[in-house]
Every structure is written in C-alpha cells, then in structure tokens.
Coordinates of C-alpha atoms and ligand atoms in Angstrom, one line a residue:
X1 CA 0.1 21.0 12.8
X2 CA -3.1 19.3 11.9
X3 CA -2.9 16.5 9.6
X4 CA -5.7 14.5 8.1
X5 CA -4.7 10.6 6.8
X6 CA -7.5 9.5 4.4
X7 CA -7.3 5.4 4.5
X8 CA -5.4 5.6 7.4
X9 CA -7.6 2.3 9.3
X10 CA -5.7 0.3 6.0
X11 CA -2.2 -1.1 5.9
X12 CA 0.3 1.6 5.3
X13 CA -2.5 4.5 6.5
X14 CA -2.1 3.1 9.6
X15 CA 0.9 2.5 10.0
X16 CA 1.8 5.9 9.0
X17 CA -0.3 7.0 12.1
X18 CA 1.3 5.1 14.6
X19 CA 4.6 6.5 13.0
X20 CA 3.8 10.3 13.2
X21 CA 2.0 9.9 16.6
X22 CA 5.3 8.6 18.1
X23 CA 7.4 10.7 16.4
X24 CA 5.5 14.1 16.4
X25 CA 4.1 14.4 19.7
X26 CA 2.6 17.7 19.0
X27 CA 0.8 17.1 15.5
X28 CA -2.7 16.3 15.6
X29 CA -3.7 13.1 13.6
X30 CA -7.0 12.9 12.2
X31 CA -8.0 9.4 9.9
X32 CA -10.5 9.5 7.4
X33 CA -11.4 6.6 6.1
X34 CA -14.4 4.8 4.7
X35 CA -13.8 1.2 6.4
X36 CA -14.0 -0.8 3.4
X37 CA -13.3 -4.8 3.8
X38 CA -9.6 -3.7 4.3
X39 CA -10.1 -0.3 6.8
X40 CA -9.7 -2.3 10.2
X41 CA -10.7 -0.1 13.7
X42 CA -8.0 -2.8 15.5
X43 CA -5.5 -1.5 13.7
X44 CA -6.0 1.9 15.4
X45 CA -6.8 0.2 18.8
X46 CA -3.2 0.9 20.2
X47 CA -4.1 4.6 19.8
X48 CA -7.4 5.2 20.2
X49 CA -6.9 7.6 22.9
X50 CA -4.5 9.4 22.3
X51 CA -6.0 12.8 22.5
X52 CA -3.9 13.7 19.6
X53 CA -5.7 11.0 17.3
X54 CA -9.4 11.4 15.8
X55 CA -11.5 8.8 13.7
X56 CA -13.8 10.2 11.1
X57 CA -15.8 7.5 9.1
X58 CA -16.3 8.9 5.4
X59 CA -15.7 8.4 2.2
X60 CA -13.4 10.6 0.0
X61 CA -15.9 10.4 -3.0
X62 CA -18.2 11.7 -1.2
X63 CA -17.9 15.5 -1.8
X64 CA -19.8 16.7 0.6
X65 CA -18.2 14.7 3.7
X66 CA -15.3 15.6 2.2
X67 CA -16.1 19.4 2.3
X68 CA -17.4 19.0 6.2
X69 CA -14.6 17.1 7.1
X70 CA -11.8 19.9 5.7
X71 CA -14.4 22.6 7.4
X72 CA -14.4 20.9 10.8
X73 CA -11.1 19.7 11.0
X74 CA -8.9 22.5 9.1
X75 CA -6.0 20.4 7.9
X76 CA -2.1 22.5 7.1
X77 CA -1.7 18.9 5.6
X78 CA -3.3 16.1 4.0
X79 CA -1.8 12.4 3.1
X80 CA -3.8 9.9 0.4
X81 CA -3.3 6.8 1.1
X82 CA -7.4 6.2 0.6
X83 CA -7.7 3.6 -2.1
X84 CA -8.5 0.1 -3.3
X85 CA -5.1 -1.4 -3.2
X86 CA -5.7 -5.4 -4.6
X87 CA -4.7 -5.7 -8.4
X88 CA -6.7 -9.3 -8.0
X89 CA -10.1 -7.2 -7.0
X90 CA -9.2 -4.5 -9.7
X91 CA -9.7 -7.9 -12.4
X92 CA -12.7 -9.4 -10.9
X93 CA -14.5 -5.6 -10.4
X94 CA -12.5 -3.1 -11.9
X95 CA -15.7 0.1 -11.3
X96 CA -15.1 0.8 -7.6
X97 CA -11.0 1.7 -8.4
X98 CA -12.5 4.3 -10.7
X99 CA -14.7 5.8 -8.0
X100 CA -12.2 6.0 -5.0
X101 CA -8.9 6.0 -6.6
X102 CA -9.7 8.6 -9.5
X103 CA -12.6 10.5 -8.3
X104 CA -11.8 9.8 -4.6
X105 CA -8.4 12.2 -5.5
X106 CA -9.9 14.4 -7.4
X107 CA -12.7 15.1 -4.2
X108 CA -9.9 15.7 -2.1
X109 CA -7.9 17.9 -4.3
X110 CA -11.1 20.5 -5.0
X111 CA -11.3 20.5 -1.4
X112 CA -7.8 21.6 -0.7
X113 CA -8.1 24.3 -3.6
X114 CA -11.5 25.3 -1.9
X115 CA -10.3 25.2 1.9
X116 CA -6.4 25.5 1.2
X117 CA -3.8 23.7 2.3
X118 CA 0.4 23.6 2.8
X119 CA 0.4 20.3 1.3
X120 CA -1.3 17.7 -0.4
X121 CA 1.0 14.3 -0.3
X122 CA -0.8 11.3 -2.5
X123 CA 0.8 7.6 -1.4
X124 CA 0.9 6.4 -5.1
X125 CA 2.7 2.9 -6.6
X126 CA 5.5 2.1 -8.8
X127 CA 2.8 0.0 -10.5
X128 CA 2.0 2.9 -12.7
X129 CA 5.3 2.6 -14.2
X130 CA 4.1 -1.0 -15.5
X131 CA 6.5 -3.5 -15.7
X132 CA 10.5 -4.4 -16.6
X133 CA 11.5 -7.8 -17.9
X134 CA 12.9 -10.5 -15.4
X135 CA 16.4 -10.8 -17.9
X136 CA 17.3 -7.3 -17.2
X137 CA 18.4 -6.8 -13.6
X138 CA 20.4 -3.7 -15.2
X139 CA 16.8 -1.8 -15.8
X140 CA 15.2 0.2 -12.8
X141 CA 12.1 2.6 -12.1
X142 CA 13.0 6.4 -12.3
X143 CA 10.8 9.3 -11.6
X144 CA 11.2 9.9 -15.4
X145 CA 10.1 6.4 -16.8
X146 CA 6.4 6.8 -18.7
X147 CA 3.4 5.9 -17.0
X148 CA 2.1 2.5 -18.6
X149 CA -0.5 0.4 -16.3
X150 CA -1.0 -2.9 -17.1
X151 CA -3.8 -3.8 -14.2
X152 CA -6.9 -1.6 -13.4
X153 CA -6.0 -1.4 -9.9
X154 CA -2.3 0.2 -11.3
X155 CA -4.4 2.1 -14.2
X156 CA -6.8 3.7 -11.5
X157 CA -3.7 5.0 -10.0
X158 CA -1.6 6.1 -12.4
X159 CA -4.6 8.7 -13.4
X160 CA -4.8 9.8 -10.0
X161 CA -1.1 10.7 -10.2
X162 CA -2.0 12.9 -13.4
X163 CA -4.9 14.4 -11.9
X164 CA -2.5 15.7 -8.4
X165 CA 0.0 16.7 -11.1
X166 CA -2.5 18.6 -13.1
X167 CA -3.4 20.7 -10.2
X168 CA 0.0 21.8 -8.9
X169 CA 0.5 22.6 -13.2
X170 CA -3.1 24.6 -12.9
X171 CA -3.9 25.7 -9.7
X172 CA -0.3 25.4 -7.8
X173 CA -1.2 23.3 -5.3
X174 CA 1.1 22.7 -3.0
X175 CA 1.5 18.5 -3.8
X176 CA 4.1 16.0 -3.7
X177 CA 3.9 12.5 -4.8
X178 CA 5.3 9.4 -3.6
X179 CA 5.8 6.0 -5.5
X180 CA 6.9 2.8 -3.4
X181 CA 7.3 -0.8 -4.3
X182 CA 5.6 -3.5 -2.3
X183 CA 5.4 -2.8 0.9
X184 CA 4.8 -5.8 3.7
X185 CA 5.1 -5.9 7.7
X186 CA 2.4 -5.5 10.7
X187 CA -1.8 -5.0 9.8
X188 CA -1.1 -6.3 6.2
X189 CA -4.5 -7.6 4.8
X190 CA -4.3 -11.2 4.1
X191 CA -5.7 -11.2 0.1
X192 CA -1.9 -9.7 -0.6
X193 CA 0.9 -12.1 -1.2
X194 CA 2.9 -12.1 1.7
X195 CA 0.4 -12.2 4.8
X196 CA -1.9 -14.4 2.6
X197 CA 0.9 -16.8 2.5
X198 CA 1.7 -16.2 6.4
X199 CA -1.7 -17.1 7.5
X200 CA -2.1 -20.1 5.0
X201 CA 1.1 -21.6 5.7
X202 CA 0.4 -21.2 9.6
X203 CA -2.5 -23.7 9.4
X204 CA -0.7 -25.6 6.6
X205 CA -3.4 -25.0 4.1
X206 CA -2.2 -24.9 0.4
X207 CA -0.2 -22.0 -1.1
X208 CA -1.4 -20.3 -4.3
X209 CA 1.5 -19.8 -6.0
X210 CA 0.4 -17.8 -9.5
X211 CA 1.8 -19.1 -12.8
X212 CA 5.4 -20.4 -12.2
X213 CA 6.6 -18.0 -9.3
X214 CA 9.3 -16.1 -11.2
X215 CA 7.6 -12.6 -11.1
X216 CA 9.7 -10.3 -8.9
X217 CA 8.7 -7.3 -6.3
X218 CA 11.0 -5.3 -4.8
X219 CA 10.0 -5.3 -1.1
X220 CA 10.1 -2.6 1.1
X221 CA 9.4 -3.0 4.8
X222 CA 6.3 -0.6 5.7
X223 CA 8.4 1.3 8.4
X224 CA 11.0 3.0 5.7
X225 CA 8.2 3.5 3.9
X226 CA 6.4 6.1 6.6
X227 CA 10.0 7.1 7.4
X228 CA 10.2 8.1 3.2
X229 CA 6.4 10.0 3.4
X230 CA 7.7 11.8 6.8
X231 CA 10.7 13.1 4.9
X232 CA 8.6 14.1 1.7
X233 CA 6.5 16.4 4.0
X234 CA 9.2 17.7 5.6
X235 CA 12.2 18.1 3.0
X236 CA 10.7 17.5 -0.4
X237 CA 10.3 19.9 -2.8
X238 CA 6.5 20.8 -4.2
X239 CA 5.1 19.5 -7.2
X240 CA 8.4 16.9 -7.7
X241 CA 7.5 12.9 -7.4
X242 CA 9.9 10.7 -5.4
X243 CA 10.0 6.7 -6.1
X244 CA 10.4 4.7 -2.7
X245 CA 12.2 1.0 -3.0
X246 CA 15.1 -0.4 -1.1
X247 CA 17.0 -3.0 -3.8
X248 CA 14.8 -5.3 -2.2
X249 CA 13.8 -7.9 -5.1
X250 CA 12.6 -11.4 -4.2
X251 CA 11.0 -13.7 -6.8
X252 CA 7.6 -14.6 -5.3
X253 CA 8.5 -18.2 -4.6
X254 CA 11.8 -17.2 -3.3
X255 CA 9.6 -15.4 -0.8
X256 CA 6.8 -17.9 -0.2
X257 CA 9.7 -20.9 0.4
X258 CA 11.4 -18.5 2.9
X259 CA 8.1 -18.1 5.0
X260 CA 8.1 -22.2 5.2
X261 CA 11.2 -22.6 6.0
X262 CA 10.7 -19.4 8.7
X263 CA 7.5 -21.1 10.0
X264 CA 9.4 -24.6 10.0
X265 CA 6.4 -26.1 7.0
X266 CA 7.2 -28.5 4.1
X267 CA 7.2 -27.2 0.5
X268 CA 4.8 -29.4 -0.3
X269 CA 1.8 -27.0 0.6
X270 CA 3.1 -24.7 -2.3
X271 CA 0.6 -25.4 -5.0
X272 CA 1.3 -23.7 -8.4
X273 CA -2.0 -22.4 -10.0
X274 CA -3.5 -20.0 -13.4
X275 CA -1.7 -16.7 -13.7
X276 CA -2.9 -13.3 -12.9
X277 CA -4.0 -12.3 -16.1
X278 CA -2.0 -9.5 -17.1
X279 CA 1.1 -10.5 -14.6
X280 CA 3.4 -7.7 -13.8
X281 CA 6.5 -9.5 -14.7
X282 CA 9.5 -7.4 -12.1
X283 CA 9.5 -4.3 -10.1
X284 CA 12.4 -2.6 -9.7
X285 CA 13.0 0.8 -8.1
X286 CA 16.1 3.0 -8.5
X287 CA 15.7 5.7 -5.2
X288 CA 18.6 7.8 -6.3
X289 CA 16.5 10.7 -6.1
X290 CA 14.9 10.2 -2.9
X291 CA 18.3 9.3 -1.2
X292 CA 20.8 11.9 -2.7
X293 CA 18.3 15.1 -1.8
X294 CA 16.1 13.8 1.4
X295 CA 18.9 11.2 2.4
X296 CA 16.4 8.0 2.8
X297 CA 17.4 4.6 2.8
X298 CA 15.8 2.0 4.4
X299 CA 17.0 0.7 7.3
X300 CA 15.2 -3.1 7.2
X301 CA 16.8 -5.4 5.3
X302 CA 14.2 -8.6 3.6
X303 CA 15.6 -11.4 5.8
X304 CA 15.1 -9.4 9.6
X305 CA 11.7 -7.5 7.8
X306 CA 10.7 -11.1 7.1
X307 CA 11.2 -12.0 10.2
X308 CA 9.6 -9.8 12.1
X309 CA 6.6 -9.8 9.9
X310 CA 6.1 -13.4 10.2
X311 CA 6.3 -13.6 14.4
X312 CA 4.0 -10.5 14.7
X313 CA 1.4 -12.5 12.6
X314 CA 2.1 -15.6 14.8
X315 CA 1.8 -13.0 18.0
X316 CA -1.7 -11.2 16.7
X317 CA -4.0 -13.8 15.9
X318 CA -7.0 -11.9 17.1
X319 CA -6.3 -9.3 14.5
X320 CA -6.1 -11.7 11.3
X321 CA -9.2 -14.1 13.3
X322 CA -11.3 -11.0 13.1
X323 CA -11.1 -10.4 9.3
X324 CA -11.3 -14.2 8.2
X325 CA -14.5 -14.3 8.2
X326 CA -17.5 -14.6 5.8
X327 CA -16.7 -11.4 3.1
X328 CA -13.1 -12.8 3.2
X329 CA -14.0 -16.3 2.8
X330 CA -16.2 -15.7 -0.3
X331 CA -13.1 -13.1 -2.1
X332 CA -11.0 -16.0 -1.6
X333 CA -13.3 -18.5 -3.7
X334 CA -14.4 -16.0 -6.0
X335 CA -10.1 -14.9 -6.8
X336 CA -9.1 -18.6 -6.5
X337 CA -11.8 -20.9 -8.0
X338 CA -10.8 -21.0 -11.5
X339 CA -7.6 -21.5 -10.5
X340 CA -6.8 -25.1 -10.5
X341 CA -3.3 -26.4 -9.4
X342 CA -0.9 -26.6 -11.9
X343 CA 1.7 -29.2 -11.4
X344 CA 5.1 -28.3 -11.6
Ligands
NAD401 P1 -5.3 -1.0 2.1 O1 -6.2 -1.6 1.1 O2 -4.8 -1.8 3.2 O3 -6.1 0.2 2.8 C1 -6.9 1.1 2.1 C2 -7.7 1.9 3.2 O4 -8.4 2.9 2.4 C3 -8.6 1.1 4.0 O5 -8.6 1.5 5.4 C4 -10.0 1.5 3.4 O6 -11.1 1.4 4.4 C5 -9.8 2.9 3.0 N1 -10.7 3.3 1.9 C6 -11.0 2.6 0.8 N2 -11.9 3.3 0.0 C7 -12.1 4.5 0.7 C8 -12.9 5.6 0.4 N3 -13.7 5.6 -0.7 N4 -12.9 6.6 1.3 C9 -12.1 6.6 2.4 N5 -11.3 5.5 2.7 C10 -11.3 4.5 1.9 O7 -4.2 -0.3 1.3 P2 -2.6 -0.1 1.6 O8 -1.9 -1.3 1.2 O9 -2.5 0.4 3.0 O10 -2.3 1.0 0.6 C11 -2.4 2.4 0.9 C12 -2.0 3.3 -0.2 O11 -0.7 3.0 -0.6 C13 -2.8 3.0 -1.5 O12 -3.1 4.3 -2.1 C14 -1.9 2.2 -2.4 O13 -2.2 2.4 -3.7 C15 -0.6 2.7 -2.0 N6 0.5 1.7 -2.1 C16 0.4 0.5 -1.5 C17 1.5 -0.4 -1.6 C18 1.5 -1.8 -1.0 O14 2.4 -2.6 -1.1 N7 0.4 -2.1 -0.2 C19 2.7 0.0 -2.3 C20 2.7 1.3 -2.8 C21 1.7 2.1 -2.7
TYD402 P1 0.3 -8.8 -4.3 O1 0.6 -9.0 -2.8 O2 -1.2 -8.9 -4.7 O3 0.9 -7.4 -4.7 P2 1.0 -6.8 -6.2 O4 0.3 -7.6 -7.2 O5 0.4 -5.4 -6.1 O6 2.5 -6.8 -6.5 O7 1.1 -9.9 -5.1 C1 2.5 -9.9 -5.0 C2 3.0 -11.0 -6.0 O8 2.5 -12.3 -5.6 C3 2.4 -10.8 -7.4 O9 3.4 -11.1 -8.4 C4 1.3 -11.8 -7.5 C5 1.7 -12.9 -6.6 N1 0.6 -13.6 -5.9 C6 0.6 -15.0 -5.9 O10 1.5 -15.7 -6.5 N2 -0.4 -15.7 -5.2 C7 -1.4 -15.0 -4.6 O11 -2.3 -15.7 -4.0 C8 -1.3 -13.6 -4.5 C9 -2.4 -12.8 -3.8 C10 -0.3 -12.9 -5.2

C-alpha cells in the first residue's frame, strides 16, 4: 500500500506518519508538503530512514507538482492534512487559506480523478460547524449540523469539505472526511494555544489569555486522533463524514492555569488581553457515529494528555529553540501588539 500524506512535516501530518510507520510496517509513507513556517523537517527526523518513508517538497496548489508527484509515486491512498491551520493568521492575512486550503484540495482531488485512487481522506475541523453557546452543555456537533464558519481559517475549510463532497456526488470518488476538535500533544507549533502557553509559561513570560478565558475547546489528544484517520481508511464507509472529539471540554483558562500549576508557575503571568475578533464561543463534539460503527474512543484522558504534552516540551527543547526564531518572533508582535492587557 502506497500512501501519500500532504502536510505531513506539520503537527497532526506528522504525527500521523510516525503512527502508520509503526503500525503498518509494510505500507509505504510518502510526505508532501510545502514546509511553510509550520512544516518542520525535525519533526520527521526520528524517521528519516526508514526505507519505508520518502520526503517530497511541494506544494499542493501547484498543479503540476501535484500531477508529477501522483505520476512518480502512484498512491492507492491519499490523506490531506495540507493546510494553513491558525484562525489568528486567517484574521491578519486571510488570501493564502484560499490558495492552499480551497484550491490546494481541489489540485489534489483532479489529480486523483486524473491518476485514480482507492481513497481520498481530507483531515477537516469541527470549526466548520461554527460555534455552540457556553449555557448549553446539552448541545453537541453531529455530522448533520450545517456548515457555518465564523473565521477565515474555518471558512477556507469548510469549502474544501464541499468541494471533496462534490466530487464523490459527481465523479464518485472514493472520499471520506474526517472532522476533529482541537487536537494538542508532541510537534504542536507554538502560535496555538496550548504549546504557546507551554513554552511561555516555561520561561515565565506573560500568558495571552484572549478576552475573559471562558471560550471552550474540546480537546483531543493527537494520538486518538491518527488512531480515528487509521480506522476511517480502513472501516469507514465512502463518501460519509465522521466527527472526531473525546468529551474533552476545558475552558481555555481552565487549561492555561492547569499548565502553571503542572510546570509549578504563579498565576500571576496570566495576562488577560483584546478578543479574537469573531471568537468561537464552545466546541463540542458528539462521536456517536464514529464510535458505534468504527468503535473509536479515545484512549487519553485531558489530565495524563496534559501531562505528557507538557514533559515532552520540557524534554525537546531543541525542537521548539529551532522554530523561535526571527519569522516566529515578528507573528508574535504582529497577532499580539494591539493587544493590550486587560485587567481582570
Ligand atoms: P500545521 O499547521 O501544524 O501543519 C500544516 C502542514 O501543511 C505544514 O507542514 C505545512 O508546511 C504544510 N503546508 C502548508 N501549506 C502547504 C501547501 N500549499 N502545500 C503542501 N503543504 C503545505 O497543521 P495541523 O495542526 O497539523 O493541522 C493539520 C490538518 O488538520 C489541517 O488540515 C487542519 O485544518 C486539520 N485540523 C487541525 C486541528 C488542530 O487542532 N490542529 C484540528 C482539526 C483539524
Ligand atoms: P488555538 O490553539 O488557536 O485553536 P482554535 O482557535 O483553532 O480553537 O486557540 C485555542 C483557544 O485559545 C481559542 O479559544 C483561542 C484561545 N487563545 C488564547 O486565549 N490566547 C492565545 O494566545 C491563543 C493563540 C489562543
């Protein structure tokens, strides 16, 4: 079994291919990925040769690389996870979502139609599903609720999701679609909540906490989520979507107190400053579907997830040293200068 894994040098990409590598010792794994800001070779340094593992540096907009790259390498499979991923980037330049997230997908889709595959899987978000009010813990995220984007990181998405279900409609293209909640654990970029927090906290710098910290995600450690896409491939049924969450939720300063307490830090470095416009209020999953007719459920629980997230920062310096540097530096003052501390 070939498979290719298009933004597989990002968080959950790779991930994902450490997964299948030590799970399917006989599939061969080849990344594609473009090795944006958050496409990191050292996250594929543990694997780098395996002679079941190829690197090929493109981008999936980019029809022709795309075209060479399905001629060369003759996936039976192929997994999106290619995107831009930060909601915060989406505000301050929302263009470059367009190009990877919507025509990226569509690049990839003419090429399976053209070259043909078993299966197309796209790693989507239960963003597109916008959001659900904090007062109603009773109200969850089904396969059936609308799509309704608030950011244009979610929006970017969400038409990607129409576009792989327009072809399997059309063309019958063998696809499957995935939607998870927030996912955190090992090779997380710092600009997201929970290893920005990490790394801050760590060298007790201050903690941008966005309007008053109520807003709630639903995490899911990254792990159950490659053990979810695994399944997908391998049970689920073409052209269906499948949402991904654990009953995870965690108000975000619920989250960023229990990294200080975790690191042993005082609450003081928690400094409350201007919303994200546009703020996603709650995610909530319900995986009923998922669980009843693949039999998923997620086997880390938040508070040992956590855990282990936080020591294998405090274990891999190197890997976070090697991205703080001058692109990161300027994000960070572009996202967070008009942001002044709010006092609470
Ligand atoms: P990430 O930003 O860490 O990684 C994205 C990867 O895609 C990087 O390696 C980057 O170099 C690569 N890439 C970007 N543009 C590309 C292009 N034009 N061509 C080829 N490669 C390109 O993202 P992530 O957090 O790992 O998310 C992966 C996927 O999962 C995304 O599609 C995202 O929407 C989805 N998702 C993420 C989460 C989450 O919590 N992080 C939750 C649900 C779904
Ligand atoms: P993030 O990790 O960016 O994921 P998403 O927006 O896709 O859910 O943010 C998670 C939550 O944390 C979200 O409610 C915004 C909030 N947040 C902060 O409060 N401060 C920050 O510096 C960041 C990056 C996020």
């Amino acid at each position: 079994m070939k498979v290719i894994v298009t933004g597989g040098a990002g968080f959950i990409g790779g991930n994902f291919i450490h997964y299948m590598l030590e799970n399917y010792k006989d599939y061969e794994i080849c990344c594609f990925d473009f090795l944006t800001y958050a496409g990191n070779v050292e996250t594929l340094a543990p694997i780098k040769d395996n002679k079941n593992f190829s690197l090929v540096v493109g981008d999936i907009a980019d029809r022709d690389a795309v075209y060479s790259l399905f001629e060369e390498q003759k996936p039976d499979v192929v997994v999106n996870f290619a995107a831009e991923s930060h909601v915060d980037r989406s505000i301050l330049d929302p263009g470059i979502f367009l190009r990877t997230n919507v025509i990226g997908t569509g690049v990839l889709l003419d090429a399976c139609r053209k070259y043909g595959i078993d299966r197309f899987h796209q790693v989507s978000t239960d963003e597109v599903y916008g959001d659900l009010p904090i007062d109603r813990p009773d109200l969850f995220f089904t396969e059936t609720t609308p799509l309704h984007a608030s950011s244009p990181y979610s929006a970017s998405k969400a038409s990607a999701d129409l576009l792989v279900q327009a072809y399997y409609r059309t063309y019958n293209l063998p696809v499957t679609l995935s939607r998870c909640s927030n996912n955190y654990g090992p090779y997380h970029f710092p600009e997201k909540m929970i290893p920005l927090m990490i790394q801050r906290a760590k060298n007790n710098q201050s903690l941008p906490v966005y309007g008053d910290g109520s807003n709630v995600r639903d995490w899911l450690y990254v792990k159950d989520h490659c053990e979810a896409i695994d399944l997908i491939l391998h049970k689920g049924k073409v052209g269906e979507v499948y949402n991904v969450g654990g009953h995870n939720e965690r108000s975000n300063i619920e989250v960023v107190k229990q990294i200080l307490r975790h690191l042993g830090k005082d609450e003081s470095l928690i400094e409350y400053v201007a919303d994200r416009p546009g703020h996603d209020r709650r995610y909530a999953i319900d995986p009923t579907k998922i669980t009843t007719e693949l039999g998923w459920t997620p086997k880390t629980g938040f508070d040992e997830g956590i855990a282990q997230t936080i020591n294998w920062y405090l274990d891999n310096e190197d890997w976070t040293d090697h991205i703080l540097s001058g692109d990161y530096q300027r994000y960070y003052e572009e996202n967070y200068k008009n942001r002044a501390q709010i006092n609470k």
